[in-house]
Amino acid sequence: KTAGSKILFVGRIEYNKGVDLLVEALARLKGHVPDVELICIGSPNQQFMRTLNYQISQLGIGESITMIPPLSRKELGLHYLSASVVAVPSRSETQSTVLMESMAAGVPVVASDTGGNSMMVVENTTGLLFPSGHAEALFQSLKRLLTDPPLLHAMGEAARQRHAELYSLERTGADLRRVFRQIAGNFH
């Protein structure tokens, strides 16, 4: 596949995670990015998979989607590194580990504006946010990134920098040391 055409989804494959919205957006993307592919990594909800497989069949895009069961951290890391963009289309979310992993790998994200996503994604800098539950807005966001390689690259670099500034082990360790010193100071 050419650069800029691989969408990665990581998470439980179920309704709440918005995979059906992603499949709908992928079908629309095929007209703009013909070699686009979607890699879904995670445990499937069997009942939801029946509905999703029907949707994929009706849209005729089965050849563009690969479903992969959960992987080791190392194997998952390789998929992040080869992704053009990571999609987090959840209908509800607390704090997404997938967003942090994407940022660490330098991959821009397209995420729903629910829960912690809007606090982690810097709109138009590290990725794009779209209204939760809206396949059209997800499609437009993915199209914007996948048809603009310089923007895709710039957002990936910004994501990597933001991760280093906010979530790296060094930063987290320094923050923890500061908190422990404050706590210890309260006992003197």
Tab-separated table of C-alpha atoms in Angstrom:
chain	number	residue	atom	x	y	z
A	1	LYS	CA	0.000	0.000	0.000
A	2	THR	CA	1.127	3.526	-0.609
A	3	ALA	CA	1.990	5.779	2.293
A	4	GLY	CA	-0.994	7.502	3.789
A	5	SER	CA	-3.531	4.748	3.241
A	6	LYS	CA	-3.560	2.547	6.375
A	7	ILE	CA	-6.140	3.221	9.096
A	8	LEU	CA	-5.588	1.382	12.373
A	9	PHE	CA	-8.275	0.644	14.952
A	10	VAL	CA	-7.260	-0.964	18.258
A	11	GLY	CA	-9.840	-2.007	20.812
A	12	ARG	CA	-12.775	-4.250	21.492
A	13	ILE	CA	-14.763	-4.683	18.305
A	14	GLU	CA	-18.208	-3.718	19.570
A	15	TYR	CA	-20.933	-1.130	19.045
A	16	ASN	CA	-19.709	1.274	21.736
A	17	LYS	CA	-16.292	1.515	20.061
A	18	GLY	CA	-17.846	2.832	16.827
A	19	VAL	CA	-16.319	0.283	14.444
A	20	ASP	CA	-19.523	0.366	12.364
A	21	LEU	CA	-19.031	4.118	11.869
A	22	LEU	CA	-15.466	3.448	10.755
A	23	VAL	CA	-16.633	0.831	8.241
A	24	GLU	CA	-19.173	3.310	6.846
A	25	ALA	CA	-16.489	5.996	6.569
A	26	LEU	CA	-14.103	3.526	4.890
A	27	ALA	CA	-16.662	2.754	2.184
A	28	ARG	CA	-16.902	6.465	1.387
A	29	LEU	CA	-13.112	6.894	1.487
A	30	LYS	CA	-12.597	4.288	-1.235
A	31	GLY	CA	-13.723	6.873	-3.819
A	32	HIS	CA	-11.022	9.322	-2.690
A	33	VAL	CA	-8.213	7.023	-1.488
A	34	PRO	CA	-8.629	3.819	-3.551
A	35	ASP	CA	-5.886	1.861	-1.758
A	36	VAL	CA	-7.144	2.722	1.749
A	37	GLU	CA	-7.217	-0.201	4.143
A	38	LEU	CA	-8.521	-0.691	7.657
A	39	ILE	CA	-6.762	-2.898	10.183
A	40	CYS	CA	-8.896	-3.725	13.254
A	41	ILE	CA	-7.035	-5.299	16.167
A	42	GLY	CA	-9.004	-6.534	19.152
A	43	SER	CA	-11.452	-8.991	20.640
A	44	PRO	CA	-14.773	-9.122	18.803
A	45	ASN	CA	-18.198	-9.094	20.393
A	46	GLN	CA	-19.696	-12.031	18.455
A	47	GLN	CA	-23.224	-10.614	18.206
A	48	PHE	CA	-21.896	-7.257	16.985
A	49	MET	CA	-19.602	-9.028	14.491
A	50	ARG	CA	-22.605	-10.593	12.761
A	51	THR	CA	-24.065	-7.125	12.183
A	52	LEU	CA	-20.669	-5.693	11.206
A	53	ASN	CA	-19.925	-8.503	8.740
A	54	TYR	CA	-23.319	-7.919	7.117
A	55	GLN	CA	-22.550	-4.183	6.851
A	56	ILE	CA	-19.126	-4.914	5.316
A	57	SER	CA	-20.697	-7.345	2.840
A	58	GLN	CA	-23.436	-4.867	1.845
A	59	LEU	CA	-20.842	-2.135	1.271
A	60	GLY	CA	-18.587	-4.493	-0.725
A	61	ILE	CA	-15.403	-3.500	1.099
A	62	GLY	CA	-14.348	-6.802	2.675
A	63	GLU	CA	-11.073	-6.834	0.731
A	64	SER	CA	-10.071	-3.549	2.392
A	65	ILE	CA	-10.556	-4.702	5.998
A	66	THR	CA	-8.364	-7.014	8.061
A	67	MET	CA	-9.535	-8.251	11.462
A	68	ILE	CA	-6.749	-9.350	13.823
A	69	PRO	CA	-7.187	-10.834	17.302
A	70	PRO	CA	-5.416	-9.132	20.241
A	71	LEU	CA	-1.633	-8.995	19.856
A	72	SER	CA	1.405	-8.767	22.110
A	73	ARG	CA	2.654	-5.241	22.897
A	74	LYS	CA	5.598	-5.736	20.520
A	75	GLU	CA	3.404	-6.893	17.625
A	76	LEU	CA	0.909	-4.125	18.299
A	77	GLY	CA	3.737	-1.587	18.272
A	78	LEU	CA	4.697	-2.648	14.759
A	79	HIS	CA	1.145	-1.979	13.577
A	80	TYR	CA	1.185	1.492	15.131
A	81	LEU	CA	4.467	2.258	13.389
A	82	SER	CA	3.104	1.193	9.993
A	83	ALA	CA	-0.222	3.044	10.343
A	84	SER	CA	-0.982	6.282	8.530
A	85	VAL	CA	-3.657	7.272	11.027
A	86	VAL	CA	-5.276	5.731	14.098
A	87	ALA	CA	-9.056	5.962	14.411
A	88	VAL	CA	-10.753	6.137	17.818
A	89	PRO	CA	-14.454	6.437	16.861
A	90	SER	CA	-15.852	5.505	20.280
A	91	ARG	CA	-19.385	6.493	21.177
A	92	SER	CA	-18.157	6.900	24.764
A	93	GLU	CA	-14.656	6.801	26.194
A	94	THR	CA	-12.847	7.592	29.426
A	95	GLN	CA	-9.120	7.968	28.796
A	96	SER	CA	-7.948	6.113	25.725
A	97	THR	CA	-4.719	4.159	26.026
A	98	VAL	CA	-4.835	3.869	22.240
A	99	LEU	CA	-4.462	7.648	21.936
A	100	MET	CA	-1.334	7.641	24.095
A	101	GLU	CA	0.143	4.705	22.162
A	102	SER	CA	-0.588	6.445	18.853
A	103	MET	CA	1.055	9.627	20.026
A	104	ALA	CA	4.131	7.713	21.235
A	105	ALA	CA	4.421	6.124	17.780
A	106	GLY	CA	4.067	9.510	16.075
A	107	VAL	CA	0.786	8.637	14.376
A	108	PRO	CA	-1.971	11.248	14.099
A	109	VAL	CA	-5.416	10.298	15.360
A	110	VAL	CA	-8.964	10.883	14.277
A	111	ALA	CA	-11.041	10.542	17.434
A	112	SER	CA	-14.584	11.163	18.574
A	113	ASP	CA	-14.962	14.175	20.836
A	114	THR	CA	-16.148	12.105	23.779
A	115	GLY	CA	-14.657	11.624	27.237
A	116	GLY	CA	-10.929	12.130	27.585
A	117	ASN	CA	-10.326	12.193	23.825
A	118	SER	CA	-10.918	15.938	23.585
A	119	MET	CA	-8.394	16.546	26.374
A	120	MET	CA	-5.686	14.425	24.757
A	121	VAL	CA	-6.026	15.375	21.088
A	122	VAL	CA	-4.958	18.891	20.208
A	123	GLU	CA	-7.378	19.683	17.388
A	124	ASN	CA	-5.623	20.392	14.063
A	125	THR	CA	-2.229	19.787	15.698
A	126	THR	CA	-1.921	16.163	16.890
A	127	GLY	CA	-5.072	14.939	15.187
A	128	LEU	CA	-8.690	15.654	14.425
A	129	LEU	CA	-11.809	15.347	16.548
A	130	PHE	CA	-15.290	14.654	15.215
A	131	PRO	CA	-18.729	14.589	16.876
A	132	SER	CA	-19.292	11.207	18.488
A	133	GLY	CA	-21.585	8.940	16.486
A	134	HIS	CA	-21.289	10.857	13.190
A	135	ALA	CA	-19.931	8.707	10.359
A	136	GLU	CA	-19.976	11.626	7.887
A	137	ALA	CA	-17.746	13.755	10.131
A	138	LEU	CA	-15.435	10.757	10.673
A	139	PHE	CA	-15.210	10.283	6.897
A	140	GLN	CA	-14.410	13.979	6.339
A	141	SER	CA	-11.677	13.929	9.001
A	142	LEU	CA	-10.063	10.763	7.630
A	143	LYS	CA	-10.259	12.091	4.071
A	144	ARG	CA	-8.626	15.350	5.127
A	145	LEU	CA	-5.633	13.557	6.622
A	146	LEU	CA	-5.238	10.755	4.099
A	147	THR	CA	-5.306	13.117	1.117
A	148	ASP	CA	-2.789	15.567	2.606
A	149	PRO	CA	0.559	13.808	3.249
A	150	PRO	CA	2.321	16.939	4.609
A	151	LEU	CA	-0.493	17.476	7.118
A	152	LEU	CA	-0.449	13.787	8.063
A	153	HIS	CA	3.310	13.960	8.690
A	154	ALA	CA	3.134	17.246	10.626
A	155	MET	CA	0.385	15.955	12.912
A	156	GLY	CA	2.313	12.737	13.516
A	157	GLU	CA	5.397	14.683	14.570
A	158	ALA	CA	3.329	16.986	16.792
A	159	ALA	CA	1.712	13.931	18.402
A	160	ARG	CA	5.119	12.405	19.150
A	161	GLN	CA	6.324	15.680	20.694
A	162	ARG	CA	3.191	16.052	22.817
A	163	HIS	CA	3.574	12.516	24.100
A	164	ALA	CA	7.208	13.166	25.039
A	165	GLU	CA	6.226	16.388	26.838
A	166	LEU	CA	3.228	15.000	28.746
A	167	TYR	CA	3.314	11.219	28.964
A	168	SER	CA	6.906	9.998	28.674
A	169	LEU	CA	8.366	7.914	31.491
A	170	GLU	CA	10.775	10.727	32.326
A	171	ARG	CA	7.945	13.258	32.629
A	172	THR	CA	5.724	10.877	34.591
A	173	GLY	CA	8.603	9.998	36.921
A	174	ALA	CA	9.397	13.658	37.545
A	175	ASP	CA	5.723	14.388	38.263
A	176	LEU	CA	5.524	11.474	40.711
A	177	ARG	CA	8.698	12.587	42.512
A	178	ARG	CA	7.246	16.100	42.869
A	179	VAL	CA	3.980	14.715	44.325
A	180	PHE	CA	5.841	12.419	46.736
A	181	ARG	CA	8.011	15.334	47.918
A	182	GLN	CA	4.859	17.406	48.509
A	183	ILE	CA	3.229	14.572	50.453
A	184	ALA	CA	6.375	13.980	52.498
A	185	GLY	CA	6.577	17.717	53.219
A	186	ASN	CA	3.050	17.656	54.651
A	187	PHE	CA	4.164	15.174	57.315
A	188	HIS	CA	6.951	17.318	58.790
